[in-house]
PDB file of C-alpha atoms in Angstrom:
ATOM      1  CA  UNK Y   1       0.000   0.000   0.000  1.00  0.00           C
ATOM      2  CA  UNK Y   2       1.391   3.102  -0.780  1.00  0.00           C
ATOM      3  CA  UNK Y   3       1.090   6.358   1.481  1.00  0.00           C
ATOM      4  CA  UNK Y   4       1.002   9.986   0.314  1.00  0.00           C
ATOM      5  CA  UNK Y   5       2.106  11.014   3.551  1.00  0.00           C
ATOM      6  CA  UNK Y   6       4.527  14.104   2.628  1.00  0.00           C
ATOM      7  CA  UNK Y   7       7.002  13.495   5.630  1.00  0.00           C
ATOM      8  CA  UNK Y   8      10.446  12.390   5.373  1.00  0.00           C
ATOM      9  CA  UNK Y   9       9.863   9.886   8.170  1.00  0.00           C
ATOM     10  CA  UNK Y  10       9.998   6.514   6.938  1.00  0.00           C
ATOM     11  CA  UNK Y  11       5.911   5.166   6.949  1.00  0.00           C
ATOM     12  CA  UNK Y  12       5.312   2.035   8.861  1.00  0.00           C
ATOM     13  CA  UNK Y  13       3.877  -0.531   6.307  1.00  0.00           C
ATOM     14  CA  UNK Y  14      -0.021  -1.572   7.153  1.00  0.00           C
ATOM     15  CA  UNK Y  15      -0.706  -4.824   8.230  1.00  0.00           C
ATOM     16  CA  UNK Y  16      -1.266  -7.526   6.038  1.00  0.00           C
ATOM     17  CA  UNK Y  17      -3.525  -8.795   8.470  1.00  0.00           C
ATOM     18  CA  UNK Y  18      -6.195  -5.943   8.122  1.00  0.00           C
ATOM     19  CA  UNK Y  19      -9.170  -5.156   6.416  1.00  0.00           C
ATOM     20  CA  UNK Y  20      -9.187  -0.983   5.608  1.00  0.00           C
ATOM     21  CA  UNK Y  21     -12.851   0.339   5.268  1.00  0.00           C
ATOM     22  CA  UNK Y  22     -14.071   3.450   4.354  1.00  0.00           C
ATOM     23  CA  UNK Y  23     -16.070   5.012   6.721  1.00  0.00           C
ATOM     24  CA  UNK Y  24     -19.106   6.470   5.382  1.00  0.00           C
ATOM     25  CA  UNK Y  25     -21.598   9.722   5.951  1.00  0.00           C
ATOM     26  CA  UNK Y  26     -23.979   6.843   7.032  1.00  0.00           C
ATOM     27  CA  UNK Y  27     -22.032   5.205   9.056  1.00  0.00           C
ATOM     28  CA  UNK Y  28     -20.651   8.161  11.023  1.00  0.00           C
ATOM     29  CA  UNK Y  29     -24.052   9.209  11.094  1.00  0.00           C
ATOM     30  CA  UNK Y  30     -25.784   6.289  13.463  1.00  0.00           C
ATOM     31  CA  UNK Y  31     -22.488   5.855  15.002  1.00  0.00           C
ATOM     32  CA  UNK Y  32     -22.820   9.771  16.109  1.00  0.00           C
ATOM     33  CA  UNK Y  33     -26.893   8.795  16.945  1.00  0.00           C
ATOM     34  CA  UNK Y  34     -26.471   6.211  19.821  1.00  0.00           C
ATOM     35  CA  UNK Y  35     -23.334   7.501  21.054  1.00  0.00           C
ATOM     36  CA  UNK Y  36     -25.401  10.932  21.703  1.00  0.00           C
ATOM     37  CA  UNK Y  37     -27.577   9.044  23.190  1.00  0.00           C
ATOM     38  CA  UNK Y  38     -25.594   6.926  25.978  1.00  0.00           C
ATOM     39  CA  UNK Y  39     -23.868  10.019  27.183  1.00  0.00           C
ATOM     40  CA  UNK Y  40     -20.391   9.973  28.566  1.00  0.00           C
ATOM     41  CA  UNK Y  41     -19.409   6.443  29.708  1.00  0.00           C
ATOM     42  CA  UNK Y  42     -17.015   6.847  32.553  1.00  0.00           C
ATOM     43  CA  UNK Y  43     -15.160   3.555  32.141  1.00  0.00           C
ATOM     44  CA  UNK Y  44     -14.303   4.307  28.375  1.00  0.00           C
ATOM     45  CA  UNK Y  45     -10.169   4.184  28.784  1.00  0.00           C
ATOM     46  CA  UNK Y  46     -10.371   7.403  26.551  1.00  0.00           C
ATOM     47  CA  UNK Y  47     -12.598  10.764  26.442  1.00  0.00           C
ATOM     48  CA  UNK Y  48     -14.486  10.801  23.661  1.00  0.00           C
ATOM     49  CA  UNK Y  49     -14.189   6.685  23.379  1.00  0.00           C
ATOM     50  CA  UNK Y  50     -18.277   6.099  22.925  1.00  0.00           C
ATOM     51  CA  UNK Y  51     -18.414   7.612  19.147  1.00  0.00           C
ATOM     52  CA  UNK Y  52     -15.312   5.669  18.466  1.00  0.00           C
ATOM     53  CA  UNK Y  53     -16.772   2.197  20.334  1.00  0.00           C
ATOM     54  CA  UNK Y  54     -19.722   3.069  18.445  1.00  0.00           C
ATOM     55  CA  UNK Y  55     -18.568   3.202  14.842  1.00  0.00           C
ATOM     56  CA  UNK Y  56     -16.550   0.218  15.494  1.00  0.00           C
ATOM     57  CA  UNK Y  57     -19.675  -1.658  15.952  1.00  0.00           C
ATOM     58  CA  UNK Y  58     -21.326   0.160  13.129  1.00  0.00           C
ATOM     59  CA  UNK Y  59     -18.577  -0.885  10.562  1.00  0.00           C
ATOM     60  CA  UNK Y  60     -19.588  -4.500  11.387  1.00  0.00           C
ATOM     61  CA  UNK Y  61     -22.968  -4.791  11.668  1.00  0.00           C
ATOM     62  CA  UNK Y  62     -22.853  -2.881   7.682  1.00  0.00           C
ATOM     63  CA  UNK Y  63     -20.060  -5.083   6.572  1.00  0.00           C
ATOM     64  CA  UNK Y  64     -21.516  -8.175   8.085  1.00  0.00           C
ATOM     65  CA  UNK Y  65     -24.547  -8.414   9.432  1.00  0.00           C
ATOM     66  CA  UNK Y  66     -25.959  -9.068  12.577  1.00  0.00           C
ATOM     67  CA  UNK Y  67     -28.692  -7.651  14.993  1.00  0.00           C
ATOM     68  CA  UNK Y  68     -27.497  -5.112  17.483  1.00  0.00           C
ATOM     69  CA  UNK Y  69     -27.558  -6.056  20.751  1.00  0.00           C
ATOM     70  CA  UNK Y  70     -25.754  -3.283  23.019  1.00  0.00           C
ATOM     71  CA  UNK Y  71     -26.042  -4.494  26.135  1.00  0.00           C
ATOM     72  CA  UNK Y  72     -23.372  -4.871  28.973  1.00  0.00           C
ATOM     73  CA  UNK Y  73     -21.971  -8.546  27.697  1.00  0.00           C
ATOM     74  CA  UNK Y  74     -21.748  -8.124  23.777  1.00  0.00           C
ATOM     75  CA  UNK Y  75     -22.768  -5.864  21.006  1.00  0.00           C
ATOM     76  CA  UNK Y  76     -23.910  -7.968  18.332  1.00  0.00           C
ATOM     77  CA  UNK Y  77     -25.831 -11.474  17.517  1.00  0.00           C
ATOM     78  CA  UNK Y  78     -24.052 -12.293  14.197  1.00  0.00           C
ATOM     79  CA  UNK Y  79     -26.896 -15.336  13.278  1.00  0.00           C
ATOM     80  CA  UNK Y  80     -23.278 -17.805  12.503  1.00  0.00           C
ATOM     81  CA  UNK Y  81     -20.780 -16.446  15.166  1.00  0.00           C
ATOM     82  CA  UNK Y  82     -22.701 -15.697  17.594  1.00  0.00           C
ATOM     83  CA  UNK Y  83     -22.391 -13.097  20.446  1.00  0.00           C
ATOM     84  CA  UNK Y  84     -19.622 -10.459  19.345  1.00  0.00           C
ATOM     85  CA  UNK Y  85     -18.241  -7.793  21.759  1.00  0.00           C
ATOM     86  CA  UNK Y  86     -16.879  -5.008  19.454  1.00  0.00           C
ATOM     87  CA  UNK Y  87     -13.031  -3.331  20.653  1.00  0.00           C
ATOM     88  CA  UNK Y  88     -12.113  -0.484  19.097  1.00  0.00           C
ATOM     89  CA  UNK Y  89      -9.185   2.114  19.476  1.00  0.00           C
ATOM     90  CA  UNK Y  90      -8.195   5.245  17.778  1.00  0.00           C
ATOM     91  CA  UNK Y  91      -5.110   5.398  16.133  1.00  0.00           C
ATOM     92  CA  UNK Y  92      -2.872   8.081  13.878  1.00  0.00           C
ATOM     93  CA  UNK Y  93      -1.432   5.549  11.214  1.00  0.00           C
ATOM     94  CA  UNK Y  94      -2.715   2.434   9.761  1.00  0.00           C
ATOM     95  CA  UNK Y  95      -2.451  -0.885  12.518  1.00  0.00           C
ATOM     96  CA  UNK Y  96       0.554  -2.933  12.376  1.00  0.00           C
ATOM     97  CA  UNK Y  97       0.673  -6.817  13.043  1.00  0.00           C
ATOM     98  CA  UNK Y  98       2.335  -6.681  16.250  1.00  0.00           C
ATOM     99  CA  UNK Y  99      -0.191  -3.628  17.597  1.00  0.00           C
ATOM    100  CA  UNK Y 100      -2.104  -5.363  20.543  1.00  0.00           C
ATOM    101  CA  UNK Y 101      -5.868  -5.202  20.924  1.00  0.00           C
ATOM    102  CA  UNK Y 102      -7.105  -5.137  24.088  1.00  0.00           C
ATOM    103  CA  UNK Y 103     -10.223  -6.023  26.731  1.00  0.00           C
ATOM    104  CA  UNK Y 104     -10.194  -4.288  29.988  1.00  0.00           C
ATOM    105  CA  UNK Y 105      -9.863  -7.121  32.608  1.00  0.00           C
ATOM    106  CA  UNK Y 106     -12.672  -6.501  34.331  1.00  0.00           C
ATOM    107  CA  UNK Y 107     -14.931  -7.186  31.182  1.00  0.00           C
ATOM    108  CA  UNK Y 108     -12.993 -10.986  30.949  1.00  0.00           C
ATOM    109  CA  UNK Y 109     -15.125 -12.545  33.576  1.00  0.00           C
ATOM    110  CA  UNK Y 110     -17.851 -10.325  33.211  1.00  0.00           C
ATOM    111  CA  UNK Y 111     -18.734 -10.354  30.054  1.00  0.00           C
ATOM    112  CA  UNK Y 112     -21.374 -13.216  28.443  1.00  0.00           C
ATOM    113  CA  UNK Y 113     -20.015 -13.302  24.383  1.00  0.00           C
ATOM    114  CA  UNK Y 114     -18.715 -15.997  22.279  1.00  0.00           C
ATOM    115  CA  UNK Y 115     -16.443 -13.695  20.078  1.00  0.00           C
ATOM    116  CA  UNK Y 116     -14.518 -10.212  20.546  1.00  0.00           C
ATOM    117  CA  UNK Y 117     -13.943  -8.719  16.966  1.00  0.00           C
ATOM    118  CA  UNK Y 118     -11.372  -5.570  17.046  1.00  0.00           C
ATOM    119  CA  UNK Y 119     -11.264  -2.221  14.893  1.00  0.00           C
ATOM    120  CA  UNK Y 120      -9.047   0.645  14.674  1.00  0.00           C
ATOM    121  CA  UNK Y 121     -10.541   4.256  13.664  1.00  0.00           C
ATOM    122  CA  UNK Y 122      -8.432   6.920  12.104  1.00  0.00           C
ATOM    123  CA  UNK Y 123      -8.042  10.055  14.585  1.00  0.00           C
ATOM    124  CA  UNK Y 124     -10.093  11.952  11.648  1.00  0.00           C
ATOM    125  CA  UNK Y 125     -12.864   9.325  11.221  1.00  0.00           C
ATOM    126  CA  UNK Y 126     -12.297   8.427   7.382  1.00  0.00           C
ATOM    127  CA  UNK Y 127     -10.784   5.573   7.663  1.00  0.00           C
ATOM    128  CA  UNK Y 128     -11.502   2.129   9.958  1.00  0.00           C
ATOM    129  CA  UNK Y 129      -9.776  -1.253   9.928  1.00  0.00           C
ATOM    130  CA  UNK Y 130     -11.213  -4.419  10.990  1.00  0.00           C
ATOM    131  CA  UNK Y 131      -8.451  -5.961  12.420  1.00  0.00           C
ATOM    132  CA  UNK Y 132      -9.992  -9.569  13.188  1.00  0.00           C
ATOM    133  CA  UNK Y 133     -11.766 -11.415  15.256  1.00  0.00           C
ATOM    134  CA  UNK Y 134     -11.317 -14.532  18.127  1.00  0.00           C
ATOM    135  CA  UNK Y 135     -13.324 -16.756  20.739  1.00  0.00           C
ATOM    136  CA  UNK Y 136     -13.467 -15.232  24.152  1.00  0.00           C
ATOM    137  CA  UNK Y 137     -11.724 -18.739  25.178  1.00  0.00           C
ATOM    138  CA  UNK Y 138      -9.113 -18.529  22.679  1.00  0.00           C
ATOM    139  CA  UNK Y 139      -8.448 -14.780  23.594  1.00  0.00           C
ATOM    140  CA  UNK Y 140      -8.024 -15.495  27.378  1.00  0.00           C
ATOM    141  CA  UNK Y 141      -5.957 -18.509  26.281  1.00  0.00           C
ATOM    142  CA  UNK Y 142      -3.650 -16.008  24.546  1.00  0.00           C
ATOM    143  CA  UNK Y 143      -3.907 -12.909  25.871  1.00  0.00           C
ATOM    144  CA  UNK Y 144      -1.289 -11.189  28.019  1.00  0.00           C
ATOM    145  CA  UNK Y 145      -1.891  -8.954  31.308  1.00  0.00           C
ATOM    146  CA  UNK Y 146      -1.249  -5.524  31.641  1.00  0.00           C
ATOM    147  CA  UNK Y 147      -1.191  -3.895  34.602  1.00  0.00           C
ATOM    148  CA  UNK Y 148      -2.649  -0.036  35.507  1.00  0.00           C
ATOM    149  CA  UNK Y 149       0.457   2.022  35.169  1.00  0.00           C
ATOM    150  CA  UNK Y 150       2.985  -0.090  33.381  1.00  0.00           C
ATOM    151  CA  UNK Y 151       4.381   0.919  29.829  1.00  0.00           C
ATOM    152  CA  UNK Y 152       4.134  -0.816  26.630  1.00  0.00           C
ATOM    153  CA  UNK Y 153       6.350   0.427  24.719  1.00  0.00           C
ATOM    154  CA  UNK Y 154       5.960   3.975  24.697  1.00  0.00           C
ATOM    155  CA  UNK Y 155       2.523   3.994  25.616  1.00  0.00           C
ATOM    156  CA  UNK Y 156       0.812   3.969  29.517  1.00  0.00           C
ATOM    157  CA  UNK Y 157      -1.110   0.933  30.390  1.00  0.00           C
ATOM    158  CA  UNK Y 158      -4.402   3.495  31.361  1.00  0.00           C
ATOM    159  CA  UNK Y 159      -6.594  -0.077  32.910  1.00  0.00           C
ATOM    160  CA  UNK Y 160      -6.080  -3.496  33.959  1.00  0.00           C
ATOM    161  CA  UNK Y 161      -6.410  -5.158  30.711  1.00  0.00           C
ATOM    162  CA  UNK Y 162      -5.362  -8.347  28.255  1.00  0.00           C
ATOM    163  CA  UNK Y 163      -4.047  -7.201  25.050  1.00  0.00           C
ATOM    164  CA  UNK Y 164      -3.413 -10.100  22.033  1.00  0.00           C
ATOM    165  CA  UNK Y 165      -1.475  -8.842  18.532  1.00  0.00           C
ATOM    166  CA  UNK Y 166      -3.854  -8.472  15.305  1.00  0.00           C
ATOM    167  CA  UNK Y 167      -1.151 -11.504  14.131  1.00  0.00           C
ATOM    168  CA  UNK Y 168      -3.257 -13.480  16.745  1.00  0.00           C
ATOM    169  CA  UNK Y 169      -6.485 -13.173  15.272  1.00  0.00           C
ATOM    170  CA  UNK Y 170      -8.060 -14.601  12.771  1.00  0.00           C
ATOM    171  CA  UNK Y 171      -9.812 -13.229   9.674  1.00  0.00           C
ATOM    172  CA  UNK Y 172     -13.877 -13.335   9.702  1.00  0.00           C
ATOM    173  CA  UNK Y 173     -13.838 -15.692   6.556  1.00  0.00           C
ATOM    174  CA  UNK Y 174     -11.902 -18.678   8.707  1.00  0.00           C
ATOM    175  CA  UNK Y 175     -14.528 -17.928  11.582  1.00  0.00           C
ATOM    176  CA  UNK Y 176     -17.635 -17.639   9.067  1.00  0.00           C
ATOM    177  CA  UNK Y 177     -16.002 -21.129   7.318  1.00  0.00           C
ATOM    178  CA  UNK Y 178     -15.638 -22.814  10.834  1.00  0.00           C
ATOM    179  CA  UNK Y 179     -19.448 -21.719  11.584  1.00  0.00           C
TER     180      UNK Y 179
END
């Protein structure tokens, strides 16, 4: 993929993993709708996280189907997955393989889904990625604790959490085959 980034820093190459969408008027648009309407969400890791959380789920219920379900355990019945619960982050650049995705810890036990699919949203909202998708079991299999406080790499651990790389998931055409 080529970049027309005008810097004379070297671009990072996009993972060969991902899936780029566009993100669309309409999209933005219901994304923008229920995240007006849930308010502020104090355990979002970052300000502003519900539009982006929101979109995320958006991008997959248009790009494959499903009945949203938005409650506290998973976001979406996909009618051959399952129970999905939609992660999504912001990001600056397109995702790398060895970028983690992450579940807060105290969603592991809590939360009542099958699947966890992960996007990533360009800071300006054009652009998303799905990044992939993985059983809850296989995740917590996999996974790898981060404690509140400690740095990966150059970034803050903000919350408990288990992060995974996007080379540890697998693409929604091995799940949809396995289904």
């Amino acid at each position: 993929m080529t970049s027309n980034r005008r810097s004379s820093k070297k671009q990072k190459s996009e993972s060969s993993m991902t899936l780029k969408v566009k993100i669309t008027d309409k999209n933005l648009n219901a994304a923008r709708k229920r995240a007006a309407n849930i308010g502020p969400n104090a355990k979002k890791i970052q300000k502003g996280g519900e539009l982006v959380g929101m979109l995320g789920e958006q991008l997959f219920l248009d790009n494959y189907g499903g009945d949203l379900i938005d409650c506290h355990d998973y976001d979406i019945d996909h009618p051959k997955i399952g129970r999905i619960d939609i992660k999504t982050k912001r990001c600056a650049s397109p995702p790398q393989d060895h970028y983690y995705c992450t579940v807060a810890a105290y969603q592991i036990n809590k939360a009542n889904c099958d699947y966890y699919g992960f996007y990533r949203v360009h800071n300006n909202l054009t652009d998303g990625w799905f990044l992939g998708i993985i059983s809850k079991e296989e995740f917590i299999e996999k996974a790898t604790f981060f404690k509140k406080g400690t740095m990966d790499g150059a970034f803050e651990v903000k919350s408990d959490c288990y992060n995974i790389k996007i080379s540890d998931l697998k693409e929604i055409s091995e799940v949809l085959k396995e289904a």
